Short mmCIF file of the C-alpha atoms (twelve columns), coordinates in Angstrom:
data_MODEL
# 
_entry.id   MODEL 
# 
loop_
_atom_site.group_PDB 
_atom_site.id 
_atom_site.type_symbol 
_atom_site.label_atom_id 
_atom_site.label_alt_id 
_atom_site.label_comp_id 
_atom_site.label_asym_id 
_atom_site.label_seq_id 
_atom_site.Cartn_x 
_atom_site.Cartn_y 
_atom_site.Cartn_z 
_atom_site.pdbx_PDB_model_num 
ATOM 1   C CA . UNK A 1   7.189   22.224 -30.751 1 
ATOM 2   C CA . UNK A 2   10.062  19.994 -31.131 1 
ATOM 3   C CA . UNK A 3   13.761  19.998 -29.959 1 
ATOM 4   C CA . UNK A 4   16.642  20.331 -32.032 1 
ATOM 5   C CA . UNK A 5   16.806  16.258 -31.945 1 
ATOM 6   C CA . UNK A 6   13.305  16.200 -33.276 1 
ATOM 7   C CA . UNK A 7   11.703  15.216 -30.222 1 
ATOM 8   C CA . UNK A 8   8.243   16.745 -29.306 1 
ATOM 9   C CA . UNK A 9   8.111   19.062 -26.497 1 
ATOM 10  C CA . UNK A 10  5.366   18.642 -24.027 1 
ATOM 11  C CA . UNK A 11  2.856   21.406 -24.328 1 
ATOM 12  C CA . UNK A 12  1.850   23.583 -21.322 1 
ATOM 13  C CA . UNK A 13  -1.193  21.157 -20.603 1 
ATOM 14  C CA . UNK A 14  1.237   18.175 -20.144 1 
ATOM 15  C CA . UNK A 15  3.608   20.148 -17.839 1 
ATOM 16  C CA . UNK A 16  0.706   21.467 -15.936 1 
ATOM 17  C CA . UNK A 17  -0.460  17.871 -15.505 1 
ATOM 18  C CA . UNK A 18  2.921   16.785 -14.543 1 
ATOM 19  C CA . UNK A 19  3.322   19.573 -11.986 1 
ATOM 20  C CA . UNK A 20  -0.118  18.655 -10.668 1 
ATOM 21  C CA . UNK A 21  0.865   14.954 -10.208 1 
ATOM 22  C CA . UNK A 22  4.016   16.082 -8.445  1 
ATOM 23  C CA . UNK A 23  2.084   18.271 -6.013  1 
ATOM 24  C CA . UNK A 24  -0.311  15.323 -5.441  1 
ATOM 25  C CA . UNK A 25  2.703   13.282 -4.484  1 
ATOM 26  C CA . UNK A 26  3.621   15.882 -2.140  1 
ATOM 27  C CA . UNK A 27  -0.028  15.686 -0.470  1 
ATOM 28  C CA . UNK A 28  0.634   11.919 -0.391  1 
ATOM 29  C CA . UNK A 29  3.758   12.297 1.551   1 
ATOM 30  C CA . UNK A 30  2.136   14.981 3.898   1 
ATOM 31  C CA . UNK A 31  -0.635  12.498 4.652   1 
ATOM 32  C CA . UNK A 32  1.995   10.055 5.879   1 
ATOM 33  C CA . UNK A 33  3.017   12.824 8.543   1 
ATOM 34  C CA . UNK A 34  -0.610  13.290 9.357   1 
ATOM 35  C CA . UNK A 35  -0.973  9.410  10.029  1 
ATOM 36  C CA . UNK A 36  1.796   9.223  12.130  1 
ATOM 37  C CA . UNK A 37  0.146   11.990 14.419  1 
ATOM 38  C CA . UNK A 38  -2.857  9.647  14.695  1 
ATOM 39  C CA . UNK A 39  -1.373  6.987  17.135  1 
ATOM 40  C CA . UNK A 40  -3.552  7.785  20.252  1 
ATOM 41  C CA . UNK A 41  -6.529  8.106  18.011  1 
ATOM 42  C CA . UNK A 42  -5.948  4.517  16.583  1 
ATOM 43  C CA . UNK A 43  -5.357  3.193  20.035  1 
ATOM 44  C CA . UNK A 44  -8.756  4.880  21.245  1 
ATOM 45  C CA . UNK A 45  -10.635 3.516  18.299  1 
ATOM 46  C CA . UNK A 46  -9.271  -0.092 18.917  1 
ATOM 47  C CA . UNK A 47  -10.128 0.353  22.670  1 
ATOM 48  C CA . UNK A 48  -13.764 1.454  21.796  1 
ATOM 49  C CA . UNK A 49  -14.300 -1.326 19.548  1 
ATOM 50  C CA . UNK A 50  -14.683 -3.591 22.399  1 
ATOM 51  C CA . UNK A 51  -11.344 -5.716 21.725  1 
ATOM 52  C CA . UNK A 52  -9.912  -7.677 24.420  1 
ATOM 53  C CA . UNK A 53  -6.532  -6.626 23.811  1 
ATOM 54  C CA . UNK A 54  -4.118  -5.575 26.575  1 
ATOM 55  C CA . UNK A 55  -2.646  -1.980 26.463  1 
ATOM 56  C CA . UNK A 56  0.636   -3.291 24.832  1 
ATOM 57  C CA . UNK A 57  -1.194  -5.054 22.278  1 
ATOM 58  C CA . UNK A 58  -3.285  -1.948 21.463  1 
ATOM 59  C CA . UNK A 59  -0.155  0.095  21.340  1 
ATOM 60  C CA . UNK A 60  1.482   -2.357 18.934  1 
ATOM 61  C CA . UNK A 61  -1.738  -2.767 16.597  1 
ATOM 62  C CA . UNK A 62  -1.792  0.848  16.299  1 
ATOM 63  C CA . UNK A 63  1.791   1.021  15.425  1 
ATOM 64  C CA . UNK A 64  1.620   -1.705 12.866  1 
ATOM 65  C CA . UNK A 65  -1.373  -0.027 11.331  1 
ATOM 66  C CA . UNK A 66  0.495   3.321  11.033  1 
ATOM 67  C CA . UNK A 67  3.501   1.578  9.515   1 
ATOM 68  C CA . UNK A 68  1.406   -0.408 7.125   1 
ATOM 69  C CA . UNK A 69  -0.679  2.433  5.915   1 
ATOM 70  C CA . UNK A 70  2.491   4.773  5.692   1 
ATOM 71  C CA . UNK A 71  4.322   2.261  3.578   1 
ATOM 72  C CA . UNK A 72  1.326   1.888  1.205   1 
ATOM 73  C CA . UNK A 73  1.027   5.706  0.951   1 
ATOM 74  C CA . UNK A 74  4.703   5.931  0.186   1 
ATOM 75  C CA . UNK A 75  4.704   3.253  -2.634  1 
ATOM 76  C CA . UNK A 76  1.696   4.775  -4.161  1 
ATOM 77  C CA . UNK A 77  3.382   8.189  -4.158  1 
ATOM 78  C CA . UNK A 78  6.500   6.761  -5.724  1 
ATOM 79  C CA . UNK A 79  4.385   4.916  -8.439  1 
ATOM 80  C CA . UNK A 80  2.433   8.214  -9.150  1 
ATOM 81  C CA . UNK A 81  5.814   10.089 -9.382  1 
ATOM 82  C CA . UNK A 82  7.161   7.611  -11.809 1 
ATOM 83  C CA . UNK A 83  3.950   7.530  -13.910 1 
ATOM 84  C CA . UNK A 84  4.132   11.542 -13.900 1 
ATOM 85  C CA . UNK A 85  7.472   11.425 -15.602 1 
ATOM 86  C CA . UNK A 86  6.324   8.919  -18.165 1 
ATOM 87  C CA . UNK A 87  3.355   11.164 -18.954 1 
ATOM 88  C CA . UNK A 88  5.739   14.113 -19.314 1 
ATOM 89  C CA . UNK A 89  7.593   11.859 -21.912 1 
ATOM 90  C CA . UNK A 90  4.297   11.396 -23.828 1 
ATOM 91  C CA . UNK A 91  3.541   7.892  -22.712 1 
ATOM 92  C CA . UNK A 92  -0.419  7.391  -23.088 1 
ATOM 93  C CA . UNK A 93  -0.335  4.183  -20.959 1 
ATOM 94  C CA . UNK A 94  0.951   6.288  -18.013 1 
ATOM 95  C CA . UNK A 95  -1.801  9.022  -18.597 1 
ATOM 96  C CA . UNK A 96  -4.509  6.039  -18.537 1 
ATOM 97  C CA . UNK A 97  -3.126  4.505  -15.352 1 
ATOM 98  C CA . UNK A 98  -2.776  7.800  -13.551 1 
ATOM 99  C CA . UNK A 99  -6.455  8.483  -14.673 1 
ATOM 100 C CA . UNK A 100 -7.690  5.218  -13.196 1 
ATOM 101 C CA . UNK A 101 -5.540  5.791  -10.038 1 
ATOM 102 C CA . UNK A 102 -7.049  9.262  -9.594  1 
ATOM 103 C CA . UNK A 103 -10.550 8.070  -10.053 1 
ATOM 104 C CA . UNK A 104 -9.760  5.296  -7.183  1 
ATOM 105 C CA . UNK A 105 -8.214  8.027  -5.190  1 
ATOM 106 C CA . UNK A 106 -11.094 10.388 -5.285  1 
ATOM 107 C CA . UNK A 107 -13.567 7.595  -4.692  1 
ATOM 108 C CA . UNK A 108 -11.585 6.489  -1.755  1 
ATOM 109 C CA . UNK A 109 -12.700 9.771  0.096   1 
ATOM 110 C CA . UNK A 110 -16.240 8.560  0.103   1 
ATOM 111 C CA . UNK A 111 -15.395 5.131  1.642   1 
ATOM 112 C CA . UNK A 112 -15.430 4.889  5.332   1 
ATOM 113 C CA . UNK A 113 -16.464 6.993  8.096   1 
ATOM 114 C CA . UNK A 114 -15.075 10.501 7.280   1 
ATOM 115 C CA . UNK A 115 -11.627 9.280  7.905   1 
ATOM 116 C CA . UNK A 116 -10.092 11.425 4.947   1 
ATOM 117 C CA . UNK A 117 -7.620  14.230 5.836   1 
ATOM 118 C CA . UNK A 118 -7.047  17.632 4.367   1 
ATOM 119 C CA . UNK A 119 -3.872  16.352 2.469   1 
ATOM 120 C CA . UNK A 120 -6.176  13.418 1.087   1 
ATOM 121 C CA . UNK A 121 -8.803  15.945 -0.208  1 
ATOM 122 C CA . UNK A 122 -5.986  18.385 -1.405  1 
ATOM 123 C CA . UNK A 123 -4.087  15.536 -3.114  1 
ATOM 124 C CA . UNK A 124 -7.322  14.194 -4.963  1 
ATOM 125 C CA . UNK A 125 -8.263  17.685 -6.083  1 
ATOM 126 C CA . UNK A 126 -4.856  18.464 -7.650  1 
ATOM 127 C CA . UNK A 127 -4.705  14.857 -9.127  1 
ATOM 128 C CA . UNK A 128 -8.128  15.382 -10.754 1 
ATOM 129 C CA . UNK A 129 -6.927  18.631 -12.152 1 
ATOM 130 C CA . UNK A 130 -4.039  17.026 -13.446 1 
ATOM 131 C CA . UNK A 131 -5.876  14.285 -15.181 1 
ATOM 132 C CA . UNK A 132 -8.081  16.917 -16.760 1 
ATOM 133 C CA . UNK A 133 -5.047  18.819 -18.135 1 
ATOM 134 C CA . UNK A 134 -3.566  15.729 -19.429 1 
ATOM 135 C CA . UNK A 135 -6.736  14.942 -21.587 1 
ATOM 136 C CA . UNK A 136 -7.147  18.375 -23.022 1 
ATOM 137 C CA . UNK A 137 -6.665  18.725 -26.851 1 
ATOM 138 C CA . UNK A 138 -3.057  20.009 -26.843 1 
ATOM 139 C CA . UNK A 139 -2.150  16.984 -24.484 1 
ATOM 140 C CA . UNK A 140 -3.887  14.644 -26.833 1 
ATOM 141 C CA . UNK A 141 -2.069  16.125 -29.778 1 
ATOM 142 C CA . UNK A 142 1.382   15.616 -28.130 1 
ATOM 143 C CA . UNK A 143 0.480   11.932 -26.987 1 
ATOM 144 C CA . UNK A 144 -0.419  11.204 -30.660 1 
ATOM 145 C CA . UNK A 145 2.795   12.980 -31.926 1 
ATOM 146 C CA . UNK A 146 4.942   10.963 -29.626 1 
ATOM 147 C CA . UNK A 147 3.272   7.693  -30.483 1 
ATOM 148 C CA . UNK A 148 3.674   8.430  -34.208 1 
ATOM 149 C CA . UNK A 149 7.375   9.200  -33.818 1 
ATOM 150 C CA . UNK A 150 8.075   5.861  -32.359 1 
# 
């Protein structure tokens, strides 16, 4: 299907992938909120590690950790959002990057000591489904059509 200007319109599979990546971004932002609520747990974990930090140092270390991980999560969500728009416009390189990022996202759930949260699992599941939708035959045809039109 094409527009009046001759541009190919994304099929339902690409639109579903786009929506899935948007929802995954919402999960990433939600995980930032969950992280903010874990300050006391971070302090307790640092204290249990046997560190010789003072209480003020423990509080500061937990706060720095929270801001660092929240910043990383926000940057990842923004990059994923940008790539989702590129996928919707038919950029195959964005589809490949989102596939790689999603594999890393799913893999990160199995690293660590069960520290993944419900938003992390939800975001990974939705992103994985979006990746599958982006590689279905109708999506492949769309990406090929967009590439050929350039």
